[in-house]
mmCIF file of C-alpha atoms and ligand atoms in Angstrom:
data_model
loop_
_atom_site.group_PDB
_atom_site.id
_atom_site.type_symbol
_atom_site.label_atom_id
_atom_site.label_comp_id
_atom_site.label_asym_id
_atom_site.label_seq_id
_atom_site.Cartn_x
_atom_site.Cartn_y
_atom_site.Cartn_z
ATOM 1 C CA UNK A 1 -34.061 77.671 -0.362
ATOM 2 C CA UNK A 2 -30.355 77.638 -0.942
ATOM 3 C CA UNK A 3 -28.399 79.732 -3.408
ATOM 4 C CA UNK A 4 -27.243 76.562 -5.304
ATOM 5 C CA UNK A 5 -29.417 73.735 -6.299
ATOM 6 C CA UNK A 6 -29.860 70.971 -9.043
ATOM 7 C CA UNK A 7 -33.260 70.385 -10.685
ATOM 8 C CA UNK A 8 -33.824 67.000 -11.977
ATOM 9 C CA UNK A 9 -36.771 66.153 -14.182
ATOM 10 C CA UNK A 10 -37.959 62.529 -13.714
ATOM 11 C CA UNK A 11 -40.394 62.872 -16.585
ATOM 12 C CA UNK A 12 -37.480 63.674 -18.894
ATOM 13 C CA UNK A 13 -35.852 60.402 -17.791
ATOM 14 C CA UNK A 14 -39.105 58.307 -18.161
ATOM 15 C CA UNK A 15 -39.282 59.920 -21.705
ATOM 16 C CA UNK A 16 -35.859 58.970 -22.418
ATOM 17 C CA UNK A 17 -36.427 55.566 -21.260
ATOM 18 C CA UNK A 18 -39.463 55.307 -23.351
ATOM 19 C CA UNK A 19 -37.514 56.410 -26.498
ATOM 20 C CA UNK A 20 -35.039 53.497 -25.806
ATOM 21 C CA UNK A 21 -38.057 50.978 -25.413
ATOM 22 C CA UNK A 22 -39.657 52.083 -28.654
ATOM 23 C CA UNK A 23 -36.445 51.058 -30.573
ATOM 24 C CA UNK A 24 -36.330 47.795 -28.818
ATOM 25 C CA UNK A 25 -36.316 44.565 -30.923
ATOM 26 C CA UNK A 26 -39.237 42.626 -30.102
ATOM 27 C CA UNK A 27 -38.568 40.054 -27.367
ATOM 28 C CA UNK A 28 -35.929 42.333 -25.780
ATOM 29 C CA UNK A 29 -36.388 44.525 -22.695
ATOM 30 C CA UNK A 30 -34.572 47.568 -21.213
ATOM 31 C CA UNK A 31 -32.580 47.032 -18.035
ATOM 32 C CA UNK A 32 -31.920 50.444 -16.486
ATOM 33 C CA UNK A 33 -28.477 50.736 -15.315
ATOM 34 C CA UNK A 34 -28.591 53.054 -12.295
ATOM 35 C CA UNK A 35 -25.159 52.386 -10.924
ATOM 36 C CA UNK A 36 -23.263 55.296 -9.242
ATOM 37 C CA UNK A 37 -26.485 56.949 -8.033
ATOM 38 C CA UNK A 38 -28.010 56.636 -11.480
ATOM 39 C CA UNK A 39 -24.927 58.452 -12.995
ATOM 40 C CA UNK A 40 -25.379 61.120 -10.374
ATOM 41 C CA UNK A 41 -29.131 61.636 -11.031
ATOM 42 C CA UNK A 42 -30.258 59.712 -7.845
ATOM 43 C CA UNK A 43 -30.606 55.993 -8.096
ATOM 44 C CA UNK A 44 -33.777 55.853 -5.894
ATOM 45 C CA UNK A 45 -35.736 58.583 -7.414
ATOM 46 C CA UNK A 46 -34.854 57.550 -11.087
ATOM 47 C CA UNK A 47 -35.626 53.730 -10.466
ATOM 48 C CA UNK A 48 -38.932 54.679 -8.830
ATOM 49 C CA UNK A 49 -39.939 56.785 -11.738
ATOM 50 C CA UNK A 50 -38.888 54.301 -14.210
ATOM 51 C CA UNK A 51 -40.567 51.340 -12.286
ATOM 52 C CA UNK A 52 -43.772 53.398 -12.621
ATOM 53 C CA UNK A 53 -43.393 53.737 -16.226
ATOM 54 C CA UNK A 54 -43.135 49.935 -16.481
ATOM 55 C CA UNK A 55 -39.340 49.070 -16.150
ATOM 56 C CA UNK A 56 -39.059 45.866 -14.160
ATOM 57 C CA UNK A 57 -35.133 45.453 -14.368
ATOM 58 C CA UNK A 58 -32.488 47.452 -12.899
ATOM 59 C CA UNK A 59 -28.552 47.149 -12.678
ATOM 60 C CA UNK A 60 -26.255 48.553 -10.048
ATOM 61 C CA UNK A 61 -22.478 47.925 -9.319
ATOM 62 C CA UNK A 62 -22.433 46.904 -5.685
ATOM 63 C CA UNK A 63 -24.802 44.871 -3.326
ATOM 64 C CA UNK A 64 -24.966 48.151 -1.153
ATOM 65 C CA UNK A 65 -26.504 50.040 -4.018
ATOM 66 C CA UNK A 66 -28.948 47.129 -4.769
ATOM 67 C CA UNK A 67 -29.943 47.006 -1.076
ATOM 68 C CA UNK A 68 -30.560 50.566 -1.148
ATOM 69 C CA UNK A 69 -33.008 50.377 -3.776
ATOM 70 C CA UNK A 70 -34.921 47.586 -2.268
ATOM 71 C CA UNK A 71 -35.121 49.754 0.964
ATOM 72 C CA UNK A 72 -36.847 52.425 -1.103
ATOM 73 C CA UNK A 73 -39.442 49.911 -2.467
ATOM 74 C CA UNK A 74 -37.840 48.688 -5.825
ATOM 75 C CA UNK A 75 -39.279 45.334 -6.177
ATOM 76 C CA UNK A 76 -38.192 44.433 -9.724
ATOM 77 C CA UNK A 77 -35.045 42.511 -10.691
ATOM 78 C CA UNK A 78 -31.837 44.062 -9.526
ATOM 79 C CA UNK A 79 -28.529 42.830 -11.152
ATOM 80 C CA UNK A 80 -25.251 43.468 -9.231
ATOM 81 C CA UNK A 81 -22.638 43.894 -12.044
ATOM 82 C CA UNK A 82 -19.664 44.088 -9.916
ATOM 83 C CA UNK A 83 -17.828 41.489 -7.850
ATOM 84 C CA UNK A 84 -19.601 40.679 -4.427
ATOM 85 C CA UNK A 85 -17.675 40.783 -1.134
ATOM 86 C CA UNK A 86 -18.105 37.782 1.249
ATOM 87 C CA UNK A 87 -19.771 40.140 4.007
ATOM 88 C CA UNK A 88 -22.382 41.162 1.500
ATOM 89 C CA UNK A 89 -23.497 37.792 -0.066
ATOM 90 C CA UNK A 90 -26.104 36.822 2.617
ATOM 91 C CA UNK A 91 -28.056 40.165 2.496
ATOM 92 C CA UNK A 92 -27.990 39.973 -1.445
ATOM 93 C CA UNK A 93 -29.380 36.569 -1.442
ATOM 94 C CA UNK A 94 -32.346 37.271 1.111
ATOM 95 C CA UNK A 95 -33.114 40.508 -0.702
ATOM 96 C CA UNK A 96 -33.170 38.556 -4.202
ATOM 97 C CA UNK A 97 -30.566 40.380 -5.766
ATOM 98 C CA UNK A 98 -29.283 38.982 -8.877
ATOM 99 C CA UNK A 99 -25.474 38.592 -8.568
ATOM 100 C CA UNK A 100 -22.811 38.530 -11.353
ATOM 101 C CA UNK A 101 -20.690 35.420 -11.096
ATOM 102 C CA UNK A 102 -17.291 36.126 -12.870
ATOM 103 C CA UNK A 103 -14.827 33.583 -11.460
ATOM 104 C CA UNK A 104 -14.756 30.301 -9.730
ATOM 105 C CA UNK A 105 -14.012 31.597 -6.218
ATOM 106 C CA UNK A 106 -17.237 33.584 -6.375
ATOM 107 C CA UNK A 107 -19.224 30.623 -7.686
ATOM 108 C CA UNK A 108 -18.035 28.535 -4.760
ATOM 109 C CA UNK A 109 -18.774 31.314 -2.363
ATOM 110 C CA UNK A 110 -22.439 31.772 -3.606
ATOM 111 C CA UNK A 111 -22.935 27.885 -3.835
ATOM 112 C CA UNK A 112 -21.816 27.879 -0.014
ATOM 113 C CA UNK A 113 -24.201 30.549 0.978
ATOM 114 C CA UNK A 114 -26.994 29.307 -0.877
ATOM 115 C CA UNK A 115 -26.486 25.888 0.823
ATOM 116 C CA UNK A 116 -26.254 27.498 4.315
ATOM 117 C CA UNK A 117 -29.517 29.456 3.691
ATOM 118 C CA UNK A 118 -31.098 26.607 1.628
ATOM 119 C CA UNK A 119 -32.093 29.264 -1.064
ATOM 120 C CA UNK A 120 -31.494 29.411 -4.880
ATOM 121 C CA UNK A 121 -29.042 32.138 -5.769
ATOM 122 C CA UNK A 122 -30.025 34.080 -8.953
ATOM 123 C CA UNK A 123 -27.133 34.769 -10.971
ATOM 124 C CA UNK A 124 -25.932 36.033 -14.322
ATOM 125 C CA UNK A 125 -22.755 34.616 -15.695
ATOM 126 C CA UNK A 126 -20.179 37.039 -16.926
ATOM 127 C CA UNK A 127 -17.969 36.007 -19.820
ATOM 128 C CA UNK A 128 -14.952 38.069 -20.556
ATOM 129 C CA UNK A 129 -14.568 38.631 -24.216
ATOM 130 C CA UNK A 130 -12.307 41.665 -24.451
ATOM 131 C CA UNK A 131 -12.673 44.194 -21.927
ATOM 132 C CA UNK A 132 -10.029 42.814 -19.853
ATOM 133 C CA UNK A 133 -11.820 43.130 -16.598
ATOM 134 C CA UNK A 134 -14.023 40.555 -15.093
ATOM 135 C CA UNK A 135 -15.575 37.366 -16.454
ATOM 136 C CA UNK A 136 -14.912 33.833 -17.487
ATOM 137 C CA UNK A 137 -12.408 33.223 -20.183
ATOM 138 C CA UNK A 138 -13.098 30.750 -22.973
ATOM 139 C CA UNK A 139 -10.619 28.333 -21.480
ATOM 140 C CA UNK A 140 -12.905 28.193 -18.170
ATOM 141 C CA UNK A 141 -15.914 27.078 -19.929
ATOM 142 C CA UNK A 142 -15.398 23.280 -19.507
ATOM 143 C CA UNK A 143 -14.871 23.694 -15.770
ATOM 144 C CA UNK A 144 -17.644 26.226 -15.574
ATOM 145 C CA UNK A 145 -20.181 23.701 -17.080
ATOM 146 C CA UNK A 146 -19.089 21.072 -14.681
ATOM 147 C CA UNK A 147 -19.282 23.509 -11.822
ATOM 148 C CA UNK A 148 -22.849 24.659 -12.852
ATOM 149 C CA UNK A 149 -24.100 21.010 -13.250
ATOM 150 C CA UNK A 150 -22.871 19.975 -9.949
ATOM 151 C CA UNK A 151 -24.313 22.960 -8.192
ATOM 152 C CA UNK A 152 -27.362 22.841 -6.161
ATOM 153 C CA UNK A 153 -28.220 26.153 -5.382
ATOM 154 C CA UNK A 154 -26.672 28.580 -8.294
ATOM 155 C CA UNK A 155 -29.558 29.146 -10.482
ATOM 156 C CA UNK A 156 -28.203 30.948 -13.751
ATOM 157 C CA UNK A 157 -30.834 33.268 -14.949
ATOM 158 C CA UNK A 158 -28.773 35.435 -17.198
ATOM 159 C CA UNK A 159 -25.480 35.284 -19.143
ATOM 160 C CA UNK A 160 -23.834 38.745 -20.525
ATOM 161 C CA UNK A 161 -20.560 40.368 -21.478
ATOM 162 C CA UNK A 162 -19.476 43.985 -21.968
ATOM 163 C CA UNK A 163 -18.115 45.740 -24.941
ATOM 164 C CA UNK A 164 -15.035 47.838 -24.633
ATOM 165 C CA UNK A 165 -15.157 49.542 -27.855
ATOM 166 C CA UNK A 166 -18.747 50.127 -28.667
ATOM 167 C CA UNK A 167 -18.709 53.895 -27.989
ATOM 168 C CA UNK A 168 -15.799 54.066 -30.516
ATOM 169 C CA UNK A 169 -17.997 52.090 -32.754
ATOM 170 C CA UNK A 170 -14.998 49.694 -33.622
ATOM 171 C CA UNK A 171 -17.020 47.031 -35.497
ATOM 172 C CA UNK A 172 -14.364 44.801 -35.801
ATOM 173 C CA UNK A 173 -13.521 44.682 -32.081
ATOM 174 C CA UNK A 174 -17.211 44.412 -31.455
ATOM 175 C CA UNK A 175 -17.775 41.418 -33.702
ATOM 176 C CA UNK A 176 -14.944 39.659 -32.139
ATOM 177 C CA UNK A 177 -16.361 40.203 -28.524
ATOM 178 C CA UNK A 178 -19.773 39.138 -29.914
ATOM 179 C CA UNK A 179 -18.607 35.994 -31.567
ATOM 180 C CA UNK A 180 -16.640 34.923 -28.357
ATOM 181 C CA UNK A 181 -19.753 35.625 -26.283
ATOM 182 C CA UNK A 182 -21.757 33.381 -28.767
ATOM 183 C CA UNK A 183 -19.412 30.734 -28.583
ATOM 184 C CA UNK A 184 -19.455 30.769 -24.620
ATOM 185 C CA UNK A 185 -23.103 30.392 -24.659
ATOM 186 C CA UNK A 186 -23.167 27.640 -27.205
ATOM 187 C CA UNK A 187 -20.691 25.731 -25.247
ATOM 188 C CA UNK A 188 -22.916 26.053 -22.164
ATOM 189 C CA UNK A 189 -25.991 25.082 -23.772
ATOM 190 C CA UNK A 190 -24.770 22.121 -25.745
ATOM 191 C CA UNK A 191 -23.954 20.754 -22.440
ATOM 192 C CA UNK A 192 -27.495 21.000 -21.226
ATOM 193 C CA UNK A 193 -27.123 24.345 -19.267
ATOM 194 C CA UNK A 194 -30.080 26.716 -20.562
ATOM 195 C CA UNK A 195 -29.761 30.417 -19.567
ATOM 196 C CA UNK A 196 -32.886 32.530 -20.117
ATOM 197 C CA UNK A 197 -31.591 35.923 -20.392
ATOM 198 C CA UNK A 198 -28.654 36.755 -22.820
ATOM 199 C CA UNK A 199 -27.591 40.096 -23.007
ATOM 200 C CA UNK A 200 -24.558 42.091 -24.451
ATOM 201 C CA UNK A 201 -25.801 45.639 -25.225
ATOM 202 C CA UNK A 202 -24.942 48.847 -23.654
ATOM 203 C CA UNK A 203 -26.015 52.183 -24.740
ATOM 204 C CA UNK A 204 -23.644 52.439 -27.762
ATOM 205 C CA UNK A 205 -24.196 48.669 -28.899
ATOM 206 C CA UNK A 206 -27.895 49.145 -28.510
ATOM 207 C CA UNK A 207 -27.937 52.010 -30.912
ATOM 208 C CA UNK A 208 -25.556 50.421 -33.627
ATOM 209 C CA UNK A 209 -26.619 46.607 -33.226
ATOM 210 C CA UNK A 210 -30.331 46.144 -33.156
ATOM 211 C CA UNK A 211 -29.774 42.371 -34.103
ATOM 212 C CA UNK A 212 -27.801 42.188 -30.820
ATOM 213 C CA UNK A 213 -30.615 43.148 -28.548
ATOM 214 C CA UNK A 214 -31.043 39.670 -27.431
ATOM 215 C CA UNK A 215 -33.274 39.215 -24.235
ATOM 216 C CA UNK A 216 -32.204 42.418 -22.838
ATOM 217 C CA UNK A 217 -30.336 45.497 -23.077
ATOM 218 C CA UNK A 218 -28.474 47.297 -20.263
ATOM 219 C CA UNK A 219 -28.953 51.110 -20.678
ATOM 220 C CA UNK A 220 -27.410 53.964 -18.546
ATOM 221 C CA UNK A 221 -26.265 56.747 -20.759
ATOM 222 C CA UNK A 222 -29.248 57.135 -22.886
ATOM 223 C CA UNK A 223 -31.481 57.398 -20.074
ATOM 224 C CA UNK A 224 -29.659 60.517 -18.775
ATOM 225 C CA UNK A 225 -30.113 62.052 -22.162
ATOM 226 C CA UNK A 226 -26.741 61.662 -23.609
ATOM 227 C CA UNK A 227 -25.506 59.824 -26.737
ATOM 228 C CA UNK A 228 -22.503 57.489 -25.897
ATOM 229 C CA UNK A 229 -20.089 59.338 -28.285
ATOM 230 C CA UNK A 230 -19.657 61.101 -31.529
ATOM 231 C CA UNK A 231 -20.977 59.760 -34.809
ATOM 232 C CA UNK A 232 -24.159 58.086 -33.524
ATOM 233 C CA UNK A 233 -27.252 59.076 -35.505
ATOM 234 C CA UNK A 234 -29.316 61.076 -33.467
ATOM 235 C CA UNK A 235 -32.445 59.137 -33.939
ATOM 236 C CA UNK A 236 -33.900 58.895 -30.509
ATOM 237 C CA UNK A 237 -35.415 62.183 -29.088
ATOM 238 C CA UNK A 238 -33.345 62.577 -25.810
ATOM 239 C CA UNK A 239 -33.444 65.371 -23.458
ATOM 240 C CA UNK A 240 -31.358 66.430 -20.479
ATOM 241 C CA UNK A 241 -32.991 65.846 -17.274
ATOM 242 C CA UNK A 242 -30.549 67.937 -15.114
ATOM 243 C CA UNK A 243 -29.911 71.615 -14.770
ATOM 244 C CA UNK A 244 -27.535 72.886 -11.945
ATOM 245 C CA UNK A 245 -28.458 76.501 -10.909
ATOM 246 C CA UNK A 246 -26.887 79.122 -8.641
ATOM 247 C CA UNK A 247 -27.398 82.802 -7.960
ATOM 248 C CA UNK A 248 -25.489 85.920 -8.691
ATOM 249 C CA UNK A 249 -24.528 87.062 -5.144
ATOM 250 C CA UNK A 250 -22.410 90.223 -6.195
ATOM 251 C CA UNK A 251 -22.222 92.329 -8.917
ATOM 252 C CA UNK A 252 -19.458 95.075 -9.347
ATOM 253 C CA UNK A 253 -18.490 97.683 -12.118
ATOM 254 C CA UNK A 254 -14.829 97.509 -12.797
ATOM 255 C CA UNK A 255 -12.401 99.435 -14.956
ATOM 256 C CA UNK A 256 -10.191 97.861 -17.662
ATOM 257 C CA UNK A 257 -7.096 96.195 -16.432
ATOM 258 C CA UNK A 258 -8.753 94.769 -13.238
ATOM 259 C CA UNK A 259 -7.055 91.406 -12.210
ATOM 260 C CA UNK A 260 -9.257 88.771 -11.260
ATOM 261 C CA UNK A 261 -8.784 85.633 -8.922
ATOM 262 C CA UNK A 262 -5.624 83.722 -7.605
ATOM 263 C CA UNK A 263 -2.519 84.181 -9.445
ATOM 264 C CA UNK A 264 -4.318 87.046 -11.410
ATOM 265 C CA UNK A 265 -4.734 84.853 -14.420
ATOM 266 C CA UNK A 266 -7.635 87.147 -15.919
ATOM 267 C CA UNK A 267 -7.166 90.901 -16.454
ATOM 268 C CA UNK A 268 -10.240 92.799 -17.898
ATOM 269 C CA UNK A 269 -9.634 94.269 -21.240
ATOM 270 C CA UNK A 270 -12.388 96.904 -21.028
ATOM 271 C CA UNK A 271 -14.457 98.347 -18.269
ATOM 272 C CA UNK A 272 -16.865 95.737 -17.605
ATOM 273 C CA UNK A 273 -19.118 94.023 -14.739
ATOM 274 C CA UNK A 274 -17.910 91.204 -12.812
ATOM 275 C CA UNK A 275 -20.236 88.856 -11.160
ATOM 276 C CA UNK A 276 -19.656 86.396 -8.140
ATOM 277 C CA UNK A 277 -21.339 83.181 -7.870
ATOM 278 C CA UNK A 278 -21.136 81.013 -4.611
ATOM 279 C CA UNK A 279 -19.837 77.811 -6.211
ATOM 280 C CA UNK A 280 -16.329 76.598 -6.848
ATOM 281 C CA UNK A 281 -14.446 73.275 -7.504
ATOM 282 C CA UNK A 282 -15.384 71.897 -4.021
ATOM 283 C CA UNK A 283 -19.020 71.715 -5.454
ATOM 284 C CA UNK A 284 -17.502 70.020 -8.593
ATOM 285 C CA UNK A 285 -17.264 73.020 -11.183
ATOM 286 C CA UNK A 286 -14.366 72.531 -13.376
ATOM 287 C CA UNK A 287 -13.724 69.048 -12.072
ATOM 288 C CA UNK A 288 -13.007 67.077 -15.217
ATOM 289 C CA UNK A 289 -12.004 63.569 -15.460
ATOM 290 C CA UNK A 290 -8.469 63.204 -16.837
ATOM 291 C CA UNK A 291 -8.904 62.688 -20.593
ATOM 292 C CA UNK A 292 -6.733 60.367 -22.491
ATOM 293 C CA UNK A 293 -6.464 61.829 -25.937
ATOM 294 C CA UNK A 294 -7.764 59.477 -28.978
ATOM 295 C CA UNK A 295 -5.241 60.388 -31.388
ATOM 296 C CA UNK A 296 -3.316 63.529 -32.355
ATOM 297 C CA UNK A 297 -6.001 65.971 -32.910
ATOM 298 C CA UNK A 298 -7.781 65.101 -29.894
ATOM 299 C CA UNK A 299 -4.744 65.915 -27.807
ATOM 300 C CA UNK A 300 -4.463 69.229 -29.614
ATOM 301 C CA UNK A 301 -8.014 69.757 -28.602
ATOM 302 C CA UNK A 302 -7.654 68.746 -25.026
ATOM 303 C CA UNK A 303 -4.484 71.013 -24.726
ATOM 304 C CA UNK A 304 -6.196 74.007 -26.209
ATOM 305 C CA UNK A 305 -9.212 73.619 -24.007
ATOM 306 C CA UNK A 306 -6.940 73.394 -20.805
ATOM 307 C CA UNK A 307 -4.786 76.363 -21.898
ATOM 308 C CA UNK A 308 -7.993 78.283 -22.471
ATOM 309 C CA UNK A 309 -9.150 77.430 -19.138
ATOM 310 C CA UNK A 310 -6.118 78.719 -17.741
ATOM 311 C CA UNK A 311 -6.866 82.200 -18.904
ATOM 312 C CA UNK A 312 -10.447 81.931 -17.818
ATOM 313 C CA UNK A 313 -11.843 80.998 -21.149
ATOM 314 C CA UNK A 314 -14.158 78.050 -21.225
ATOM 315 C CA UNK A 315 -14.328 76.166 -24.882
ATOM 316 C CA UNK A 316 -16.575 73.646 -25.715
ATOM 317 C CA UNK A 317 -20.158 73.044 -24.943
ATOM 318 C CA UNK A 318 -20.594 73.721 -21.310
ATOM 319 C CA UNK A 319 -20.798 77.381 -20.352
ATOM 320 C CA UNK A 320 -22.175 79.342 -17.716
ATOM 321 C CA UNK A 321 -25.594 80.945 -18.700
ATOM 322 C CA UNK A 322 -27.400 83.911 -17.267
ATOM 323 C CA UNK A 323 -31.040 84.652 -18.702
ATOM 324 C CA UNK A 324 -30.271 82.628 -21.722
ATOM 325 C CA UNK A 325 -26.902 84.284 -22.659
ATOM 326 C CA UNK A 326 -23.329 82.625 -22.445
ATOM 327 C CA UNK A 327 -21.078 84.230 -19.845
ATOM 328 C CA UNK A 328 -17.463 83.776 -19.531
ATOM 329 C CA UNK A 329 -15.445 82.549 -16.480
ATOM 330 C CA UNK A 330 -12.988 85.338 -15.190
ATOM 331 C CA UNK A 331 -9.866 83.721 -13.691
ATOM 332 C CA UNK A 332 -9.330 80.521 -11.931
ATOM 333 C CA UNK A 333 -12.128 78.799 -10.189
ATOM 334 C CA UNK A 334 -11.965 78.928 -6.379
ATOM 335 C CA UNK A 335 -13.069 76.647 -3.519
ATOM 336 C CA UNK A 336 -16.511 77.927 -3.306
ATOM 337 C CA UNK A 337 -16.466 81.274 -5.090
ATOM 338 C CA UNK A 338 -16.183 82.029 -8.949
ATOM 339 C CA UNK A 339 -16.186 85.090 -10.768
ATOM 340 C CA UNK A 340 -17.839 85.859 -14.014
ATOM 341 C CA UNK A 341 -17.173 88.534 -16.573
ATOM 342 C CA UNK A 342 -20.670 89.608 -17.311
ATOM 343 C CA UNK A 343 -19.812 91.977 -20.186
ATOM 344 C CA UNK A 344 -22.915 93.339 -21.619
ATOM 345 C CA UNK A 345 -25.171 90.569 -20.507
ATOM 346 C CA UNK A 346 -28.414 92.162 -18.805
ATOM 347 C CA UNK A 347 -28.642 90.852 -15.284
ATOM 348 C CA UNK A 348 -28.929 91.758 -11.636
ATOM 349 C CA UNK A 349 -28.079 90.468 -8.271
ATOM 350 C CA UNK A 350 -29.914 87.452 -7.336
ATOM 351 C CA UNK A 351 -30.376 86.195 -11.079
ATOM 352 C CA UNK A 352 -30.184 82.606 -11.648
ATOM 353 C CA UNK A 353 -26.858 81.295 -13.227
ATOM 354 C CA UNK A 354 -26.883 77.956 -15.060
ATOM 355 C CA UNK A 355 -23.658 76.264 -14.024
ATOM 356 C CA UNK A 356 -21.796 73.268 -16.173
ATOM 357 C CA UNK A 357 -21.756 70.888 -13.209
ATOM 358 C CA UNK A 358 -21.023 67.175 -14.350
ATOM 359 C CA UNK A 359 -23.323 64.727 -12.815
ATOM 360 C CA UNK A 360 -20.836 62.383 -11.337
ATOM 361 C CA UNK A 361 -18.824 64.983 -9.828
ATOM 362 C CA UNK A 362 -21.326 67.476 -8.569
ATOM 363 C CA UNK A 363 -20.942 67.418 -4.742
ATOM 364 C CA UNK A 364 -23.673 65.450 -2.943
ATOM 365 C CA UNK A 365 -23.899 68.464 -0.545
ATOM 366 C CA UNK A 366 -25.931 70.391 -3.304
ATOM 367 C CA UNK A 367 -29.559 70.362 -2.855
ATOM 368 C CA UNK A 368 -31.367 68.389 -5.438
ATOM 369 C CA UNK A 369 -35.020 69.180 -6.506
ATOM 370 C CA UNK A 370 -36.731 66.262 -8.061
ATOM 371 C CA UNK A 371 -39.699 66.892 -10.468
ATOM 372 C CA UNK A 372 -42.305 64.460 -11.547
ATOM 373 C CA UNK A 373 -45.375 65.372 -13.290
ATOM 374 C CA UNK A 374 -45.049 69.232 -12.715
ATOM 375 C CA UNK A 375 -44.409 68.570 -8.803
ATOM 376 C CA UNK A 376 -41.583 68.433 -6.303
ATOM 377 C CA UNK A 377 -41.237 64.582 -5.954
ATOM 378 C CA UNK A 378 -39.816 63.120 -2.473
ATOM 379 C CA UNK A 379 -38.912 59.715 -1.406
ATOM 380 C CA UNK A 380 -39.281 57.900 1.824
ATOM 381 C CA UNK A 381 -37.830 54.570 2.956
ATOM 382 C CA UNK A 382 -40.325 51.781 3.017
ATOM 383 C CA UNK A 383 -38.502 49.313 4.993
ATOM 384 C CA UNK A 384 -37.110 49.598 8.474
ATOM 385 C CA UNK A 385 -34.253 47.029 8.475
ATOM 386 C CA UNK A 386 -34.751 44.243 5.730
ATOM 387 C CA UNK A 387 -37.378 41.762 5.397
ATOM 388 C CA UNK A 388 -36.362 38.996 3.127
ATOM 389 C CA UNK A 389 -37.588 39.234 -0.254
ATOM 390 C CA UNK A 390 -36.392 36.037 -1.639
ATOM 391 C CA UNK A 391 -39.359 34.254 -3.029
ATOM 392 C CA UNK A 392 -38.511 31.034 -1.226
ATOM 393 C CA UNK A 393 -38.766 32.853 2.168
ATOM 394 C CA UNK A 394 -42.137 32.862 3.523
ATOM 395 C CA UNK A 395 -42.843 36.263 5.153
HETATM 396 C C1 PLP B 1 -22.382 50.856 -17.130
HETATM 397 C C2 PLP B 1 -22.712 49.597 -17.647
HETATM 398 C C3 PLP B 1 -23.639 49.412 -18.662
HETATM 399 C C4 PLP B 1 -24.479 50.602 -19.112
HETATM 400 O O1 PLP B 1 -23.499 51.457 -20.038
HETATM 401 P P1 PLP B 1 -24.005 52.625 -20.942
HETATM 402 O O2 PLP B 1 -23.067 52.922 -22.036
HETATM 403 O O3 PLP B 1 -23.919 53.969 -19.793
HETATM 404 O O4 PLP B 1 -25.530 52.543 -21.295
HETATM 405 C C5 PLP B 1 -24.049 48.264 -19.246
HETATM 406 N N1 PLP B 1 -23.397 47.191 -18.670
HETATM 407 C C6 PLP B 1 -22.402 47.228 -17.823
HETATM 408 C C7 PLP B 1 -21.821 45.960 -17.671
HETATM 409 C C8 PLP B 1 -21.873 48.367 -17.159
HETATM 410 O O5 PLP B 1 -21.035 48.297 -16.442
#
């Protein structure tokens, strides 16, 4: 066993999923968003556990991610949220991935491939309503209806949009987006195009707008055990499935006034014990996304946090922990070694240290241990190469 590892409890993810499902409006279903390797938790493992728990719909960003799930036996619906590149289209169709159509070029591309393969292309139409990213604008809708009616291979199974400010709980803006979405849907339906799955909610909108659950909700953040932001009522019993651990590889008694680390940013104030852990920023420790402050107080908070970190003090929730006790960082985080000021915390060499590693920036080199029903869970590829899964292919 290596000195640093990450334990991921799939049962906790399943339980978070069930919490979400228990709050669904009747008629709606939960699509598990497992993009970016399930937010760093492991897309295959998470999807397999959720499929076992009854989840039949998944979403990823790229075709590659979708094919990867297929390879490991995820047979449910897989929606590709991002744009599709030409070289991926054929595999995507053969593997029966559902593709997002967000502009006319893509519509044409998919129609062309559908015709070449003589296969229906299952698609979700994306409407752009205020995110400023991808999707058809309201002025595109007339042309879109014509294109959809004339197409022989594009089969719209869904239509959706994505909220820009749901986590900020901006009611006015969310409503504008929702109204634009509904207008778009109405326009398409008025011209005889019926689309079975309408969906708008991410985690934040799911919590705040039960009346917008529609046919399905697309949930990522809640599954990994987080609320999407401050201010949400903590009504779901969510738990964190993820813990990153390393071991103390050295402990040393030092006198007061000892400098620690590069640039000597830390100097012990008393005689104390310093512990060394074999992890650093190359593992993802202290690698934070650049935060854009939301207002003046947030700016102060971020400045304070960064200044404190410079002196080896971690503010905020995420701290190192040994035997249930918080310990402070001493000095700058190194490439692969980091020093802790152990103070009076009872511990010895070899003890486990819980480290604050962000899921999405934890180095993939670090060993992941998956747990399912109290046992280590491992996966294997079930498909060598790809057999076509499209229902119209006989295989
Ligand atoms: C990532 C994403 C989601 C999931 O968002 P969460 O807030 O993590 O639940 C839903 N829909 C789209 C289009 C996304 O890109």
